[in-house]
Short mmCIF file of C-alpha atoms and ligand atoms in Angstrom, two decimals:
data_model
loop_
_atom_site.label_atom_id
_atom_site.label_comp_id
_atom_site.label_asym_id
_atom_site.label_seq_id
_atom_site.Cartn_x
_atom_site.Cartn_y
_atom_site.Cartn_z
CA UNK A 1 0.00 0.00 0.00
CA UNK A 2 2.66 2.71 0.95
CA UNK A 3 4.12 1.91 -2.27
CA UNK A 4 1.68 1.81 -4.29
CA UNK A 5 0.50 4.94 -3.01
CA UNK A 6 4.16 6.46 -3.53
CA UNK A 7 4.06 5.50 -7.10
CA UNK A 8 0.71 6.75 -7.70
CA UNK A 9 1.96 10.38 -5.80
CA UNK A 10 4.73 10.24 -8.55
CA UNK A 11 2.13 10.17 -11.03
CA UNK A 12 -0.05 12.83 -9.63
CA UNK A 13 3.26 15.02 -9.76
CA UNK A 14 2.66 14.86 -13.47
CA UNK A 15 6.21 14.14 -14.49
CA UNK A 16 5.23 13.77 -18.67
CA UNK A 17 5.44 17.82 -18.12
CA UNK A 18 8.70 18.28 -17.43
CA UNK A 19 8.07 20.18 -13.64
CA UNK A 20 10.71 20.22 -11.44
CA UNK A 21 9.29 17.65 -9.30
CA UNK A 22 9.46 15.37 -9.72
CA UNK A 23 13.28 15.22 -11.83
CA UNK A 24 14.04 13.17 -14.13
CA UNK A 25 14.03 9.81 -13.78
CA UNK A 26 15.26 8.26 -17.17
CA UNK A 27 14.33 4.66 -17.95
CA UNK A 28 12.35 4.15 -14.25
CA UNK A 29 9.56 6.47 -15.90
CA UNK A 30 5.92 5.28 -15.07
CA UNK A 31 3.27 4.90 -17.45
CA UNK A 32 1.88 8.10 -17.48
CA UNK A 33 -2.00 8.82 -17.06
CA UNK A 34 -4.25 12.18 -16.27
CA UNK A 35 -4.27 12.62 -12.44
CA UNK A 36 -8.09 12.74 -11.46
CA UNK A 37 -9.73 16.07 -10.60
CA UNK A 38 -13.28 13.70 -9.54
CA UNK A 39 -12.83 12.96 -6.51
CA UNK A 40 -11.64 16.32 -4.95
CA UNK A 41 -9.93 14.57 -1.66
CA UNK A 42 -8.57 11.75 -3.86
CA UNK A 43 -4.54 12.98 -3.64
CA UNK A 44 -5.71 13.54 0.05
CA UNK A 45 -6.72 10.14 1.08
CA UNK A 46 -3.37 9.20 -1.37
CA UNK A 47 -0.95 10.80 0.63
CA UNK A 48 -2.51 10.82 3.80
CA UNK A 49 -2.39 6.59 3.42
CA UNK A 50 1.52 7.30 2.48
CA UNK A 51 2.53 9.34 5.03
CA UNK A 52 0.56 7.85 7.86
CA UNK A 53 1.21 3.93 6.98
CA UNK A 54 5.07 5.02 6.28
CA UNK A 55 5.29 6.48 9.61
CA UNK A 56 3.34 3.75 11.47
CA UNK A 57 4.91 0.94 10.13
CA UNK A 58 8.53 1.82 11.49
CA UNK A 59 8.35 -0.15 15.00
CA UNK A 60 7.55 -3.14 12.66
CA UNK A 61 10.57 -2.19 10.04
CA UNK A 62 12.85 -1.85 13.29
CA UNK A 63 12.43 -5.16 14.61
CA UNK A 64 12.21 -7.10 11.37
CA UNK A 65 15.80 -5.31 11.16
CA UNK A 66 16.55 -6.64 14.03
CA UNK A 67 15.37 -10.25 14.03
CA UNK A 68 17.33 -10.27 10.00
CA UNK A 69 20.18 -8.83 11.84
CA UNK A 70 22.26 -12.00 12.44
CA UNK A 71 21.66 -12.67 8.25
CA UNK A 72 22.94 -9.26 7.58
CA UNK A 73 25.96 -9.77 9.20
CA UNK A 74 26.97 -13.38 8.46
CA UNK A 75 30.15 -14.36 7.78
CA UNK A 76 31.32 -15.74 5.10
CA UNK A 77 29.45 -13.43 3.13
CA UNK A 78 28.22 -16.25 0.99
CA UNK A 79 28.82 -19.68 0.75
CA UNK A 80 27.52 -20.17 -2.51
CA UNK A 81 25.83 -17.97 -5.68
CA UNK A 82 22.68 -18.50 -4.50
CA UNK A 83 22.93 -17.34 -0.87
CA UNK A 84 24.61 -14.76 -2.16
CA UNK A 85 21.76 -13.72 -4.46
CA UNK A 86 19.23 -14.33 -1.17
CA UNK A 87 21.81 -12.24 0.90
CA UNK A 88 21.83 -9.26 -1.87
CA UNK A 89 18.26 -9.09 -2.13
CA UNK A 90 17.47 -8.83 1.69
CA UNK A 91 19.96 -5.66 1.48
CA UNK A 92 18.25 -4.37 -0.47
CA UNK A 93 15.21 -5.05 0.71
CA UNK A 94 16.13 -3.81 3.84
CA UNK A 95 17.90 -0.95 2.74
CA UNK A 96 15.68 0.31 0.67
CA UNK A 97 13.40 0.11 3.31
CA UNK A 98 15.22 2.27 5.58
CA UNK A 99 16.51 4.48 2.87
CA UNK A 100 12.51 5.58 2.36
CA UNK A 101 11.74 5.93 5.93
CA UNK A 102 14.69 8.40 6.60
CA UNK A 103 14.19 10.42 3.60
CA UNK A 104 10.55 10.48 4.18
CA UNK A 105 10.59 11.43 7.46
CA UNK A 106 13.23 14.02 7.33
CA UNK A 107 11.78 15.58 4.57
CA UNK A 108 8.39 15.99 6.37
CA UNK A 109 10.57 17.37 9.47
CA UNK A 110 12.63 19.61 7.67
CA UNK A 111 12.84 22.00 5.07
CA UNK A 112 14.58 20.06 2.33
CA UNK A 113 17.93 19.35 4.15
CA UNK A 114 19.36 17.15 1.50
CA UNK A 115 22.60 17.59 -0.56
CA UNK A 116 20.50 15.53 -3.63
CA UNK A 117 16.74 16.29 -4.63
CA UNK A 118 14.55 14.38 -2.21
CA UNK A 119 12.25 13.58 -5.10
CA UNK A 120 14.05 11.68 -6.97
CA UNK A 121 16.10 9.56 -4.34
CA UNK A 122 12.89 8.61 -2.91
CA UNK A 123 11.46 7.66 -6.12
CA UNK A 124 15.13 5.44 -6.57
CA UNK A 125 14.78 3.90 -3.20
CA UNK A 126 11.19 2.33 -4.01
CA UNK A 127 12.84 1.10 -6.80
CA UNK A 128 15.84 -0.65 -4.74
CA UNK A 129 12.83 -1.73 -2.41
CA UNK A 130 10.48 -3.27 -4.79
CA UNK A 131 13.34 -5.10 -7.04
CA UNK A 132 14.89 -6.11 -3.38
CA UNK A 133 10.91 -7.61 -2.50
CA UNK A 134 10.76 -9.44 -5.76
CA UNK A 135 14.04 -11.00 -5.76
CA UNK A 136 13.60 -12.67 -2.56
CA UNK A 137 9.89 -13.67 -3.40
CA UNK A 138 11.66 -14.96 -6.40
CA UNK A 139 14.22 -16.87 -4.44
CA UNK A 140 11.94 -17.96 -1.49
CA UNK A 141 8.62 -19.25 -3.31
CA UNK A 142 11.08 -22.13 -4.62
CA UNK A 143 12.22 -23.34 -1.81
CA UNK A 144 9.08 -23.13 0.58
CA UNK A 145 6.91 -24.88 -3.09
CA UNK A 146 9.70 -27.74 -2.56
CA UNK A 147 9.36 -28.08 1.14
CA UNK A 148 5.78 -28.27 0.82
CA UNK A 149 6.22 -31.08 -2.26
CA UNK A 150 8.39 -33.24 -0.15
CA UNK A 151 5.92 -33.20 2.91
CA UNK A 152 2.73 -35.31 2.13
CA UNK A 153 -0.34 -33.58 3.06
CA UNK A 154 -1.78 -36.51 5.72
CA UNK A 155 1.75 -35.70 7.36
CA UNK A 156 1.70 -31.56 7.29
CA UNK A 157 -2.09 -32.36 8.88
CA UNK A 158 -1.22 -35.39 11.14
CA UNK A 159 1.18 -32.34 12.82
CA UNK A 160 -0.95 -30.04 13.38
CA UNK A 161 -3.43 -32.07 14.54
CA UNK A 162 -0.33 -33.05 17.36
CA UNK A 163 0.41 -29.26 17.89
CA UNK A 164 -3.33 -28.90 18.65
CA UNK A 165 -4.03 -31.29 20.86
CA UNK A 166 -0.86 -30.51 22.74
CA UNK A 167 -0.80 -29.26 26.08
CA UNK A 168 -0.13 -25.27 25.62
CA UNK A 169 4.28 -24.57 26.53
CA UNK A 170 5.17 -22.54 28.69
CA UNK A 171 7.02 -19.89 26.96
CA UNK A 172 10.39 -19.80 28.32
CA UNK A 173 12.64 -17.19 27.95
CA UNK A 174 16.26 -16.53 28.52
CA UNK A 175 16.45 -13.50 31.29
CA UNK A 176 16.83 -9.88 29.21
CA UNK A 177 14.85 -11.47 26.43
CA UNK A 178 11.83 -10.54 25.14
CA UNK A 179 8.59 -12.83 24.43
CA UNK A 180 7.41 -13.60 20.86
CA UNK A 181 4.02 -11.40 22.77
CA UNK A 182 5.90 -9.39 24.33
CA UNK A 183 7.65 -8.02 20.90
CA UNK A 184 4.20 -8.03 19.03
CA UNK A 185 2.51 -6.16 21.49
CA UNK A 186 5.55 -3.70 21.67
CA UNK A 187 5.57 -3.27 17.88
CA UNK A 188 2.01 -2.83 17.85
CA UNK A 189 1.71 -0.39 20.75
CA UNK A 190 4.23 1.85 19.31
CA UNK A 191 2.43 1.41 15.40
CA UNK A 192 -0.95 2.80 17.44
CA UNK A 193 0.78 5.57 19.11
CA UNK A 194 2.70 6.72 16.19
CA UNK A 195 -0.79 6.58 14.29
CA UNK A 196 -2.69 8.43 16.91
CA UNK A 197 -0.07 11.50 16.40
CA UNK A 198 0.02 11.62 13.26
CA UNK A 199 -3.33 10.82 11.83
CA UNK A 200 -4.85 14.33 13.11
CA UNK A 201 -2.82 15.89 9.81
CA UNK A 202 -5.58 14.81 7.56
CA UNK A 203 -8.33 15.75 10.02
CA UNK A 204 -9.56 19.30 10.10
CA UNK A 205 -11.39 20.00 13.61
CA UNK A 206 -9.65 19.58 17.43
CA UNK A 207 -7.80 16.62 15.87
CA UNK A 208 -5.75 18.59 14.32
CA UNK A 209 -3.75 19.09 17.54
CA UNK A 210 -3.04 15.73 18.55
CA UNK A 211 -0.81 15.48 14.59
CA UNK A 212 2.62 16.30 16.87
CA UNK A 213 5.03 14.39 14.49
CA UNK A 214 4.25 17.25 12.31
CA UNK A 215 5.25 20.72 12.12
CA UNK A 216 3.56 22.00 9.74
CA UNK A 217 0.99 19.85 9.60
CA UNK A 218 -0.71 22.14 12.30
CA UNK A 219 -2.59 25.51 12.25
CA UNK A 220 -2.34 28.46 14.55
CA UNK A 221 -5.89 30.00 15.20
CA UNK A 222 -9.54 30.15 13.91
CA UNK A 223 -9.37 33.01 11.55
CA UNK A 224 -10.77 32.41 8.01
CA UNK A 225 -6.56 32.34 6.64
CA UNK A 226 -5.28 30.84 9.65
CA UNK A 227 -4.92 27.18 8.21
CA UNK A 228 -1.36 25.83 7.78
CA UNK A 229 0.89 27.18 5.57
CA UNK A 230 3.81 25.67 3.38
CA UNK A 231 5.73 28.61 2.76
CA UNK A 232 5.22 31.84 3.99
CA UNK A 233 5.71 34.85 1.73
CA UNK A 234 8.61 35.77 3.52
CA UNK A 235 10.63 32.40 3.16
CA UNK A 236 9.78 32.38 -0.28
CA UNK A 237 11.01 35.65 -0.77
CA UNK A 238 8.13 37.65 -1.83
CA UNK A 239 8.61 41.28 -1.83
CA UNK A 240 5.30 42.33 -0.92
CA UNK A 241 5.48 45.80 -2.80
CA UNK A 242 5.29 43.80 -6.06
CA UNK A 243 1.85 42.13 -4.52
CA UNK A 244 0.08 45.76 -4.38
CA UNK A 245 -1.36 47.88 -6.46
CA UNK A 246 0.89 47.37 -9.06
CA UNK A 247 0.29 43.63 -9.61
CA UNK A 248 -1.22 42.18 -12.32
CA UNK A 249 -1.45 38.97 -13.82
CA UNK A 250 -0.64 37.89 -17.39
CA UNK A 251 -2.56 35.19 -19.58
CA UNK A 252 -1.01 33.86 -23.02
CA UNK A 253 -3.00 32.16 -25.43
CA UNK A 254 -4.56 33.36 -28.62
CA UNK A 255 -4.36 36.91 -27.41
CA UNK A 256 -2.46 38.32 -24.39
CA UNK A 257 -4.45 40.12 -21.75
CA UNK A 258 -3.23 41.74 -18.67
CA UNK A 259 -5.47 41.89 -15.64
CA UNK A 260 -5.31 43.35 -11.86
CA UNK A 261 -7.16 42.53 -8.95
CA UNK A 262 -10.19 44.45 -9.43
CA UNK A 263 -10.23 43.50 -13.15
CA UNK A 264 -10.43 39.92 -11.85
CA UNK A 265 -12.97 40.65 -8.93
CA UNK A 266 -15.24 41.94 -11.41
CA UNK A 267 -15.59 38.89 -13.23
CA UNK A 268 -18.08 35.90 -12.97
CA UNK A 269 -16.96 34.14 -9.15
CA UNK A 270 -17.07 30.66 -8.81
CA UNK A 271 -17.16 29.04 -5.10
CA UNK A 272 -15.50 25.28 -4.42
CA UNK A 273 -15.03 23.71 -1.08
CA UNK A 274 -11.19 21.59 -1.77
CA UNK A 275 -8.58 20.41 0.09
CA UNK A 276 -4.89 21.37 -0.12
CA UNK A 277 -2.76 18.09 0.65
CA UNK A 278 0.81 18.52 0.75
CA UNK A 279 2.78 15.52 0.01
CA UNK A 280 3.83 15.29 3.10
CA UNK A 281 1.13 13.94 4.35
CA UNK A 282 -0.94 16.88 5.74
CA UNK A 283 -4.32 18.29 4.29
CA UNK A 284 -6.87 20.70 4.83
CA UNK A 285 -10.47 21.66 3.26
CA UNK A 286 -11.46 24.94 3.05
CA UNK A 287 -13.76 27.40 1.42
CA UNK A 288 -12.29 29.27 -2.31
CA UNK A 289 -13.62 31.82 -3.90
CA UNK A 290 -12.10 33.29 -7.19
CA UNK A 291 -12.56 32.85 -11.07
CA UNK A 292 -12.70 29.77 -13.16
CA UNK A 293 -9.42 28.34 -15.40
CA UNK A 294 -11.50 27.79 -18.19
CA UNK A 295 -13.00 31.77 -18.08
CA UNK A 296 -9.24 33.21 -18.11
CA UNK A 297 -8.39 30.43 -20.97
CA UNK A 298 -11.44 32.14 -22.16
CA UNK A 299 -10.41 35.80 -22.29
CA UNK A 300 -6.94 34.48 -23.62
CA UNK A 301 -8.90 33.24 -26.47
CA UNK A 302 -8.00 29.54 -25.95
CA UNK A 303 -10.64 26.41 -25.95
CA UNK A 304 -8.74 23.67 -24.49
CA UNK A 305 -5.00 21.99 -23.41
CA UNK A 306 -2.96 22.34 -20.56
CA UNK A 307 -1.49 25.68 -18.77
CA UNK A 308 1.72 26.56 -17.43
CA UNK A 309 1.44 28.83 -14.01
CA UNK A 310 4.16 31.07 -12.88
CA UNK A 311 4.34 32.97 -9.39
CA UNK A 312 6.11 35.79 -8.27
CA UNK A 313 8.42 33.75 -6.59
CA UNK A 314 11.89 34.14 -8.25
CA UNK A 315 13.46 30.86 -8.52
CA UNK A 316 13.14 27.31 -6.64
CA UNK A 317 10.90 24.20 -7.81
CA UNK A 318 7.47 26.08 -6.80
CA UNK A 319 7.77 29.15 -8.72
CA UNK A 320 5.73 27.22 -11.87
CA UNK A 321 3.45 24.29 -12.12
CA UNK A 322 1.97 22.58 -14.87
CA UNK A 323 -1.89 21.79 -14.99
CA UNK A 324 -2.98 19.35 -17.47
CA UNK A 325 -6.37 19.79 -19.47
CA UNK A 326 -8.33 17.96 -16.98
CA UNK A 327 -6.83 20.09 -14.21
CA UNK A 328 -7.68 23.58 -16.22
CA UNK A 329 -10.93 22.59 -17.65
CA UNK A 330 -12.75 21.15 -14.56
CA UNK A 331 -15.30 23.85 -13.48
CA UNK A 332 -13.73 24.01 -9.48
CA UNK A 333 -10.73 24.82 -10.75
CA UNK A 334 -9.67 28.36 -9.83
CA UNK A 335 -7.77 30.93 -9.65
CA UNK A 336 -8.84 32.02 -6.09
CA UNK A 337 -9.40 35.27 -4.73
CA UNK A 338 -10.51 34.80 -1.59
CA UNK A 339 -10.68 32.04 1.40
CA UNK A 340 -13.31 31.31 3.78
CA UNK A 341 -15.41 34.75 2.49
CA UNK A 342 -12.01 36.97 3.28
CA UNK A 343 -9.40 37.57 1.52
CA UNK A 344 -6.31 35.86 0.96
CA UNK A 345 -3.38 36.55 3.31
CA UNK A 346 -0.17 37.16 2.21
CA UNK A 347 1.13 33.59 3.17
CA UNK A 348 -1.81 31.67 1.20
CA UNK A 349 -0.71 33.55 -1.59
CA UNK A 350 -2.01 37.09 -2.38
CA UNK A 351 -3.29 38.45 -4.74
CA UNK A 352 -3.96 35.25 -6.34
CA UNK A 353 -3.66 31.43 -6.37
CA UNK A 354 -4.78 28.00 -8.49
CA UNK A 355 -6.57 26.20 -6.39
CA UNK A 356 -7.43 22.79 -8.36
CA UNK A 357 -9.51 19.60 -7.48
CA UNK A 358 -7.34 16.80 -6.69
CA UNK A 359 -4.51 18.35 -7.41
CA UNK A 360 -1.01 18.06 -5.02
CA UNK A 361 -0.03 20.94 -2.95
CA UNK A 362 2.62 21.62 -4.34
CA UNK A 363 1.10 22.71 -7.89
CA UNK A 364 -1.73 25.16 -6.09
CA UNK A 365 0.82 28.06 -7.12
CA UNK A 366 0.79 31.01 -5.04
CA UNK A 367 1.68 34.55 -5.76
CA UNK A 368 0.18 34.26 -9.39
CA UNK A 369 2.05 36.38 -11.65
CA UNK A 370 1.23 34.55 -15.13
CA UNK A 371 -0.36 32.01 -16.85
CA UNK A 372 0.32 30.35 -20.23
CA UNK A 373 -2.20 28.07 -22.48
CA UNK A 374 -0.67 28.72 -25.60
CA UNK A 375 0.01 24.68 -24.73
CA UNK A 376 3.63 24.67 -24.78
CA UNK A 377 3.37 21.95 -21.84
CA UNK A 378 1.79 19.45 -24.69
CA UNK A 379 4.54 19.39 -27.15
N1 MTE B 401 4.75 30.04 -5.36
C1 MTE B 401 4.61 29.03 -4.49
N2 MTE B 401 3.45 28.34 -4.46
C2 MTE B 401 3.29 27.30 -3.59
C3 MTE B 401 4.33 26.91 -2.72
C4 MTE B 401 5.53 27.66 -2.76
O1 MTE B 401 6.48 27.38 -2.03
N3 MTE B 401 5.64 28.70 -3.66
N4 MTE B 401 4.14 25.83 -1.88
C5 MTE B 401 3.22 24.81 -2.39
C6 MTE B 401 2.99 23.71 -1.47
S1 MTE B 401 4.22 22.56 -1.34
C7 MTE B 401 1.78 23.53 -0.84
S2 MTE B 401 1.47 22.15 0.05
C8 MTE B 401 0.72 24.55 -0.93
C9 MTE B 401 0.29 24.98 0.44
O2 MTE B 401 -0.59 26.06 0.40
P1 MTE B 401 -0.80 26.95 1.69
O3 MTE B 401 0.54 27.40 2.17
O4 MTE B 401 -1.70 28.08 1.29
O5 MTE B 401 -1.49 26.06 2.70
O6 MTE B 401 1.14 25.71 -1.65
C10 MTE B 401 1.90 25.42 -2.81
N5 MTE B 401 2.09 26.64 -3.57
MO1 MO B 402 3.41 20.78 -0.18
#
């Protein structure tokens, strides 16, 4: 499930458009498909799934790890090609494993503190993972189909007809150890605890306070803008001169028109209840208010295709996103004035954001300074 749901997140990203996330990933590319806008939450319940499983199932991770350990670190390395084939896949099941949690969870912890794009490494590590996982099926089925050949059935069942009727053992354990119940119920306690703080991410309402494993995964008050917040204007270096009167935003298509705030208040509003959901797991529904894609394709004198958004932002992976037909087409998708009846703050991206069904976080551009459907993203 958590990797399935990572792959499918890799699709959502739209990576057949070229956007900076996800990078390139040469020959490890995905069949690529249209990322639903129908339903809304569906890249919410996606992520939230990732996140939340990936985070739960480390107790479980940690002491697999340590009941492989011994395997890991035998010695000879290998005694023949095919242990050594069994050996290289568990490393890499293993690693790969790890590799995943520790990017994951340091990249939901901290601002991007890699030397290499997070992205992509993660995106390689599933890959380690899942060729690890299907070597050692590969090696494994074999063996246990043979074992089961050279038991006869009225013998496997004569057994555990024995082991039933047998008087229940004592379990007896050397002192310092740790039960086979004692282990599942401490893997399983710490699953349920690391569930119950982290689930309250994807939960708007007094849940949202119990999500501790995640810093910005939390909001700050009950205004109509106080909801969390990726990046503020200030981190992303917004100079908030350039979001007064002089702003104005730019569509390309047929024509070129030029419009500012009031231009764009004065239009037709469209209102859509939708969730942001960050790939890092958190999400939040709230109230936008703004004008339709399709009406600014419209004025721009285009009918259909995808659109390229830029923001104000100088620089950096978020300054542009690419929306694909479906995305800029689908009646909920705006470009959104206002939140919650008020206006956007500076941090949710005034004067002017996409807000789009379905859609990851990440591509709800803030600070809107242009957008193109001239469909340059489809060639
Ligand atoms: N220009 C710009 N737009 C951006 C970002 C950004 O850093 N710069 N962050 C994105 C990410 S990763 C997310 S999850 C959402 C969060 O929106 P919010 O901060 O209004 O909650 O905005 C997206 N839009
Ligand atoms: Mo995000």
């Amino acid at each position: 499930m958590i990797t399935v749901t990572g792959l499918l997140s890799y699709t959502a990203y739209g990576p057949q458009f070229g956007q900076a996330r996800p990078g390139d990933v040469g020959w490890l590319r995905l069949p690529q498909f249209d990322w639903p806008t129908d339903p809304a939450w569906i890249y919410r319940l996606n992520q939230g799934l990732h996140v939340t499983l990936g985070i739960v199932v480390i107790p479980l991770v940690l002491a697999k790890l340590w009941s492989v350990m011994p395997k890991l670190v035998q010695w000879p390395p290998a005694r023949s090609p095919a242990q050594a084939l069994e050996r290289l896949s568990l490393l890499m099941l293993v690693g790969g494993v790890l590799f995943e949690i520790v990017t994951g969870v340091l990249n939901i912890q901290y601002d991007y503190v890699f030397g290499f794009d997070f992205y992509t490494a993660h995106y390689f590590g599933a890959w380690v993972f899942i060729a690890g996982f299907l070597a050692h099926v590969a090696i494994k089925v074999p063996v246990m189909w043979r074992t089961l050949r050279q038991t006869p059935l009225s013998e496997v069942l004569r057994e555990r007809n024995d082991a039933a009727g047998a008087e229940p053992v004592q379990e007896k354990n050397a002192p310092g150890s740790i039960s086979r119940r004692g282990a599942l119920a401490l893997v399983a306690s710490g699953g349920g605890l690391l569930a119950v703080l982290t689930i309250g991410q994807t939960i708007d309402g007094p849940l949202r306070s119990t999500a501790l494993l995640l810093p910005r995964g939390r909001s700050y008050g009950d205004g109509p803008n106080d909801f969390q917040v990726n990046r503020t204007a200030v981190a992303a270096g917004i100079d908030p001169a350039s979001t007064g009167g002089s702003w104005r935003v730019e569509l390309s298509g047929t024509t070129r028109v030029v419009l500012d705030r009031a231009a764009l208040e004065a239009m037709e509003q469209h209102t859509a209840v939708l969730p942001i959901a960050c790939v890092e797991g958190w999400s939040t529904t709230q109230e936008w208010t703004g004008v339709r894609l399709r009406d600014l394709a419209g004025l721009a004198g285009v009918s259909d295709g995808a659109a390229t958004v830029a923001s104000l932002e100088q620089g950096g992976a978020f300054a542009q996103a690419t929306l694909a037909a479906n995305q800029v087409w689908h009646p909920d998708s705006l470009l959104a004035l206002t939140v919650n009846g008020e206006v956007l703050s500076l941090d949710h991206g005034y004067p002017a954001r996409v807000i789009v069904p379905g859609l990851p976080g990440v591509h709800n551009t803030k600070w809107v300074s242009r957008i193109d459907f001239t469909g340059e993203a489809d060639r």
